[in-house]
Coordinates of N, CA and C in Angstrom, one line a residue:
X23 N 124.6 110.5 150.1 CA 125.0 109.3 149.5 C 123.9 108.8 148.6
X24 N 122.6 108.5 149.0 CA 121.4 108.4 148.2 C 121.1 109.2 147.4
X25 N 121.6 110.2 147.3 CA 121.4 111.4 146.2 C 122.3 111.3 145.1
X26 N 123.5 110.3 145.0 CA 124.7 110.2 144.3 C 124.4 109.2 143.8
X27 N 123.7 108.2 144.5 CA 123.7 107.2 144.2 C 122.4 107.2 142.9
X28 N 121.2 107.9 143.4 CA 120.2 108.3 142.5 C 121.0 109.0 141.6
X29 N 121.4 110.5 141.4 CA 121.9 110.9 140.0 C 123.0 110.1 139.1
X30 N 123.4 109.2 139.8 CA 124.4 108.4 138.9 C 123.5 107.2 138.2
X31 N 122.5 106.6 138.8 CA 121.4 105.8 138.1 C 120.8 106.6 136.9
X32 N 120.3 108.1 137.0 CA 119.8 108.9 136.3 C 120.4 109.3 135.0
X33 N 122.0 109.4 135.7 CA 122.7 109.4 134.1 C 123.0 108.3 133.3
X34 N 123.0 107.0 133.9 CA 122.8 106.1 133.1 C 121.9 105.4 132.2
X35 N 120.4 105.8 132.9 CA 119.0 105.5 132.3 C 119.5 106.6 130.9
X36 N 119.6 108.1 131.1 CA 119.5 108.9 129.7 C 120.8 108.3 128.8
X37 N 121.9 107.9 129.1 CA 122.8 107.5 128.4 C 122.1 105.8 127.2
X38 N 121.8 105.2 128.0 CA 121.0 104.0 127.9 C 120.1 104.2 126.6
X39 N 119.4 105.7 127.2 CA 118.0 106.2 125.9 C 118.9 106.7 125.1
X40 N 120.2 107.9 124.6 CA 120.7 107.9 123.6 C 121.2 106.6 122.8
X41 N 121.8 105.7 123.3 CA 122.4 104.7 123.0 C 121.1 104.0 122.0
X42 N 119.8 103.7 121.9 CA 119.0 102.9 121.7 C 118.4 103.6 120.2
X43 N 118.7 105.1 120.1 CA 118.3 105.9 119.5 C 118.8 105.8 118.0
X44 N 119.8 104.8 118.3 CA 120.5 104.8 117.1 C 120.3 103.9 115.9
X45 N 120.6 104.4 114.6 CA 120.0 103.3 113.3 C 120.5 102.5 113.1
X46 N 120.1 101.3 113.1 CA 120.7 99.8 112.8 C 121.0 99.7 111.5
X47 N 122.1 98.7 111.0 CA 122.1 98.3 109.5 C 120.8 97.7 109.2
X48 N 119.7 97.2 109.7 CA 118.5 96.6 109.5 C 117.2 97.6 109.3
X49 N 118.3 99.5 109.0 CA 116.6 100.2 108.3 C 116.8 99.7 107.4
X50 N 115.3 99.9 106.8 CA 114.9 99.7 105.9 C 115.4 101.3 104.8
X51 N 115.8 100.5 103.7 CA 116.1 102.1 102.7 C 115.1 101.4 101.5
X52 N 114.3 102.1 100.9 CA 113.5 102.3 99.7 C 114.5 102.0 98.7
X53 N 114.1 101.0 97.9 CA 115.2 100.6 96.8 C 113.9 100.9 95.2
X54 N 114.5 101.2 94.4 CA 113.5 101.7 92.6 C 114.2 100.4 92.2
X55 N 113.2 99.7 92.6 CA 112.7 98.4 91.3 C 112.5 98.6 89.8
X56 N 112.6 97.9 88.8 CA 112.4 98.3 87.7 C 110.9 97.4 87.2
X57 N 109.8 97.7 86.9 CA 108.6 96.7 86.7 C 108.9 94.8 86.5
X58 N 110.4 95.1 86.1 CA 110.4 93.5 85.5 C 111.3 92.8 86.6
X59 N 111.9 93.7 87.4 CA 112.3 93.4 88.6 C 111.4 92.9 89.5
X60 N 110.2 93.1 89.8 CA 108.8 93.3 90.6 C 108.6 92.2 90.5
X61 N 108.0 91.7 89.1 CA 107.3 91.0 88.4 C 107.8 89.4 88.8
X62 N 109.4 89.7 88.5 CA 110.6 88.4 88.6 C 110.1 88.2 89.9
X63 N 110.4 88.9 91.2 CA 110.2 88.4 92.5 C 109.3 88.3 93.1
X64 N 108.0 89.1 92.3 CA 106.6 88.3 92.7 C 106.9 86.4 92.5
X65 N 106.6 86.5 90.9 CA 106.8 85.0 90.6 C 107.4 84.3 91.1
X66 N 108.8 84.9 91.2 CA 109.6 83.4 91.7 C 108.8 83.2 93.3
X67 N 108.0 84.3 93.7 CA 107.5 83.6 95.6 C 106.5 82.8 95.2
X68 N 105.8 83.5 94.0 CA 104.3 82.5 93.8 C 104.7 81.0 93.1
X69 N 106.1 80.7 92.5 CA 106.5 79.5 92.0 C 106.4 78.7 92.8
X70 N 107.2 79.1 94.1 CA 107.8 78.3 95.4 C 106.5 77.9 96.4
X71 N 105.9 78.9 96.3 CA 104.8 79.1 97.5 C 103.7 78.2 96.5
X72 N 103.5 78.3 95.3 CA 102.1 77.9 94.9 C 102.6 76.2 94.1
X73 N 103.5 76.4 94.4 CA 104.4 74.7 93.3 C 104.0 74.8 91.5
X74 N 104.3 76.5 91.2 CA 103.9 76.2 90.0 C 105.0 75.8 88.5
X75 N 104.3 75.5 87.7 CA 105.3 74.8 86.7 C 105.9 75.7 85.6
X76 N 106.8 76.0 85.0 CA 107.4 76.4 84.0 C 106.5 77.6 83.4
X77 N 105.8 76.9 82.8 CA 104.5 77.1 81.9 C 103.6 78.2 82.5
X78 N 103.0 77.9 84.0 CA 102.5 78.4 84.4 C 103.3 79.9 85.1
X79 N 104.4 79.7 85.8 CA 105.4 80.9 86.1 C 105.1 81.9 84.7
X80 N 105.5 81.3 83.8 CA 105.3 82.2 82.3 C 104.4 82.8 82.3
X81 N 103.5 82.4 82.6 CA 102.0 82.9 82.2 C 101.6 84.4 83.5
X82 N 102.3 83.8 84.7 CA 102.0 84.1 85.9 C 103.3 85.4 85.9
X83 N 103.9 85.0 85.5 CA 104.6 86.5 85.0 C 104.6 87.8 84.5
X84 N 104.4 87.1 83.4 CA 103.3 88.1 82.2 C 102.0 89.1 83.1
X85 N 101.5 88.5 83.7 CA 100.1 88.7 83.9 C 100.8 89.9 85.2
X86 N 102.1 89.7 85.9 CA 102.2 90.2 87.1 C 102.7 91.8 86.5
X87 N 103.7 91.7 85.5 CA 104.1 92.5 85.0 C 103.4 93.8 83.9
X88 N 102.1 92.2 83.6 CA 100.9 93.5 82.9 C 100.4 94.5 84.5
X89 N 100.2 93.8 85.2 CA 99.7 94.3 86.8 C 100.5 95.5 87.3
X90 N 101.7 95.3 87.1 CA 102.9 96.5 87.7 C 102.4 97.3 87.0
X91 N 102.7 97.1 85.4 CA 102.7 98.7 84.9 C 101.7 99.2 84.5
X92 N 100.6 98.8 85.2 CA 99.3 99.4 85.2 C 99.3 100.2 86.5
X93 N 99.8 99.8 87.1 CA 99.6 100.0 89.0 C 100.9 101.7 88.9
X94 N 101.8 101.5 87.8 CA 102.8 102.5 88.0 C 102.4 103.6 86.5
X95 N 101.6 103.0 85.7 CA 100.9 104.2 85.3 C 99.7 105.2 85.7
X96 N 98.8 104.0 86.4 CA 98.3 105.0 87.7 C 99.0 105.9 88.4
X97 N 100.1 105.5 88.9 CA 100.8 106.0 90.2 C 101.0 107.6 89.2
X98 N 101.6 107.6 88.1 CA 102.1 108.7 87.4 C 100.6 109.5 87.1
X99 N 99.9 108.8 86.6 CA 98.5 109.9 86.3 C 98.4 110.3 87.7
X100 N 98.2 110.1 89.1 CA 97.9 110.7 90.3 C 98.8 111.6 90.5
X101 N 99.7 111.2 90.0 CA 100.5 112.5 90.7 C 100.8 113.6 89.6
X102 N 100.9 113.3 88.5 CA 100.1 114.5 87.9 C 99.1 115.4 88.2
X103 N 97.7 114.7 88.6 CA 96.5 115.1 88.7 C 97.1 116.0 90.1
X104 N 97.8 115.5 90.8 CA 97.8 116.4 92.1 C 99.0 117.7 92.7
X105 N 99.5 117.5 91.0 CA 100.6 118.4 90.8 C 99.4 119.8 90.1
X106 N 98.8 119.0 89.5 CA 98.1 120.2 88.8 C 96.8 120.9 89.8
X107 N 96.4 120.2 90.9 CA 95.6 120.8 91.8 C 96.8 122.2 92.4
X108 N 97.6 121.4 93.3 CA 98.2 122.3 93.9 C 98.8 123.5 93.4
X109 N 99.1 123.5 91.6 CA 99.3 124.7 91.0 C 97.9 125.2 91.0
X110 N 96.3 124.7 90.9 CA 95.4 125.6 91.3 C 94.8 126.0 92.1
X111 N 95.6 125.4 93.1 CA 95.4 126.2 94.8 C 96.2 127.0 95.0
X112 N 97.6 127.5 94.1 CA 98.6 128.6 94.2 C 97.7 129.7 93.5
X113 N 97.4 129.4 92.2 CA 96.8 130.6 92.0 C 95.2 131.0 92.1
X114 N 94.4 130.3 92.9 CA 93.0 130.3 93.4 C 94.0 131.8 95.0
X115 N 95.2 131.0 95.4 CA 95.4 131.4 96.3 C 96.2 132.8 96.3
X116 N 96.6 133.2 94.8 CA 97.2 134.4 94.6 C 95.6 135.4 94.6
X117 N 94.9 135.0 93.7 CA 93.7 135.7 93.1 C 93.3 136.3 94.8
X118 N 93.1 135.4 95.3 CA 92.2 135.7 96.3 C 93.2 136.6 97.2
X119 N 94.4 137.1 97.8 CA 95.3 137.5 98.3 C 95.2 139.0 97.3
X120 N 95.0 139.1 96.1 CA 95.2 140.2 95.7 C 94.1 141.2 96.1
X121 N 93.1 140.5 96.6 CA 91.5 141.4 96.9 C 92.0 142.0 98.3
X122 N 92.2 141.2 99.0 CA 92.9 142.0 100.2 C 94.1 143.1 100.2
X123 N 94.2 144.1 101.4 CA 95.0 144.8 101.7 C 95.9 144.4 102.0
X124 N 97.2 145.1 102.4 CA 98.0 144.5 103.2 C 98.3 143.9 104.5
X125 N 97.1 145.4 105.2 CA 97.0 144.5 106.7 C 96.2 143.5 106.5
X126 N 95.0 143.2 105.9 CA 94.2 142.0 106.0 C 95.4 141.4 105.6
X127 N 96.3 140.8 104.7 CA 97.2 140.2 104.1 C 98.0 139.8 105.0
X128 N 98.3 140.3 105.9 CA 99.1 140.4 107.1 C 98.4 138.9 108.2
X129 N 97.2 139.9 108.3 CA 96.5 138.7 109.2 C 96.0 137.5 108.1
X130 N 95.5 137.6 107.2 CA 95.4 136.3 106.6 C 97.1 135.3 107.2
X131 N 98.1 135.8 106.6 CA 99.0 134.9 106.4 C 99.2 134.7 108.1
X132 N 98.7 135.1 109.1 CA 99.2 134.7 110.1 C 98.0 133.8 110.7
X133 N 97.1 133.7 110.0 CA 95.9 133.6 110.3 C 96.0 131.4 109.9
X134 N 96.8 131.7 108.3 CA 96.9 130.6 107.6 C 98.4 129.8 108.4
X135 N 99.2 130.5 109.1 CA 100.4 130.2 109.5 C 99.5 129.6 111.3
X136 N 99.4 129.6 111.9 CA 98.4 129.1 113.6 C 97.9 127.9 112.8
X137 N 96.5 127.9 111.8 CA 96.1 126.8 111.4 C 96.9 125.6 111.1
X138 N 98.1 125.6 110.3 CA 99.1 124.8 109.7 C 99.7 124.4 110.8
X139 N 100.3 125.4 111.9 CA 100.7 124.4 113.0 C 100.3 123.9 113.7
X140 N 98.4 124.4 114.1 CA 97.7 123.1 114.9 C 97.4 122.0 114.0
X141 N 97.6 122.0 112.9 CA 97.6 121.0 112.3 C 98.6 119.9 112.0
X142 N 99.8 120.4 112.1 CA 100.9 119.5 112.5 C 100.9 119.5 113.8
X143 N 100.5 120.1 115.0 CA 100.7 119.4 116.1 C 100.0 118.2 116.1
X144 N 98.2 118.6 115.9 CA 97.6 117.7 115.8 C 98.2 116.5 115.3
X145 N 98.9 116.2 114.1 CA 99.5 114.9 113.6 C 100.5 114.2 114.2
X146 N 101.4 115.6 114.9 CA 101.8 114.6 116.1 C 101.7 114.3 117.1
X147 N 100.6 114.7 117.6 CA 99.7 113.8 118.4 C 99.2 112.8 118.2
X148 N 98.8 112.7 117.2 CA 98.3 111.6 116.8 C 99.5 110.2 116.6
X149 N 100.4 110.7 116.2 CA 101.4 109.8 116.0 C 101.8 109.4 117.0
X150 N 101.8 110.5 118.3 CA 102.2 110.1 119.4 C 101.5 108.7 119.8
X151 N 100.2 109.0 120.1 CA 98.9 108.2 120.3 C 98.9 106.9 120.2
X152 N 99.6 106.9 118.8 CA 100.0 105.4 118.0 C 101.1 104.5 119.2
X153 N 101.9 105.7 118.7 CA 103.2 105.0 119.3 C 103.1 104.6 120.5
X154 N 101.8 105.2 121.3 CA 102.3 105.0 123.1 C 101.5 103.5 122.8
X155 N 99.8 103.8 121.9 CA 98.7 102.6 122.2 C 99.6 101.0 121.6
X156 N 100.1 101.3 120.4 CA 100.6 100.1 119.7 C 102.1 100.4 119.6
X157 N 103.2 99.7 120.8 CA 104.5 99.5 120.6 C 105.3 99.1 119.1
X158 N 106.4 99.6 119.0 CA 107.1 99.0 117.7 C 107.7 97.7 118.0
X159 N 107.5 96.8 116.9 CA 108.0 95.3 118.1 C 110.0 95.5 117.1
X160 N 110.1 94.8 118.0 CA 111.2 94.6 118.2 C 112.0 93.3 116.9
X161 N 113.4 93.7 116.3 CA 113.7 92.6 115.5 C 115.1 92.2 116.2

């Protein structure tokens, strides 16, 4: 009877954890703003929040919007810059692959395949880490 009574609690604890697992209308989805989109909803918080006047929103606008599309022409030069690294880590990484044989080639790639997954484990461990030290709070 205590054994029925235990596996029937047990199936309801895992039913309980599926049930929890699930995505609320309240994710968050990434929405592409347009700079003058940004700009508009910075200001209008700094209008309300800072009591500012007409004149000043204008000004405070401007200035937000010079700000975006500085901040989003950075964003493009960086990822350029790191589009063009990783094309010269492809072929830093062909060159060097051709000096080798096959069997070294063999073990290189298996050698580069172990490293890559202690390396993602390691990150999810670390993630783990997070999640056990600092809870997600709750909305």
């Amino acid at each position: 009877m205590k054994t029925k009574i235990g596996m029937l609690l047990i199936a309801v604890c895992m039913s309980a954890v599926t049930f929890a697992q699930k995505p609320t209308e309240k994710t968050r989805v990434k929405k592409n703003f347009t700079p003058e989109q940004i700009a508009q909803k910075r200001t209008d918080m700094m209008k309300i929040r800072l009591q500012l006047n007409d004149d000043q929103a204008a000004k405070v606008y401007s200035w937000n919007l010079q700000q975006i599309k500085e901040q989003v022409a950075q964003k493009e030069k960086e990822k350029a810059e790191h589009q063009k690294r990783m094309e010269q880590r492809k072929a830093q990484e062909a060159e060097f692959t051709s000096i080798l044989t096959p069997s070294q080639k063999a073990t290189y790639d298996q050698w580069k395949q172990e490293r890559i997954r202690k390396m993602k484990k390691g990150i999810r461990d670390k993630h783990h880490y997070l999640k056990k030290d600092f809870p997600q709070k709750n909305n």
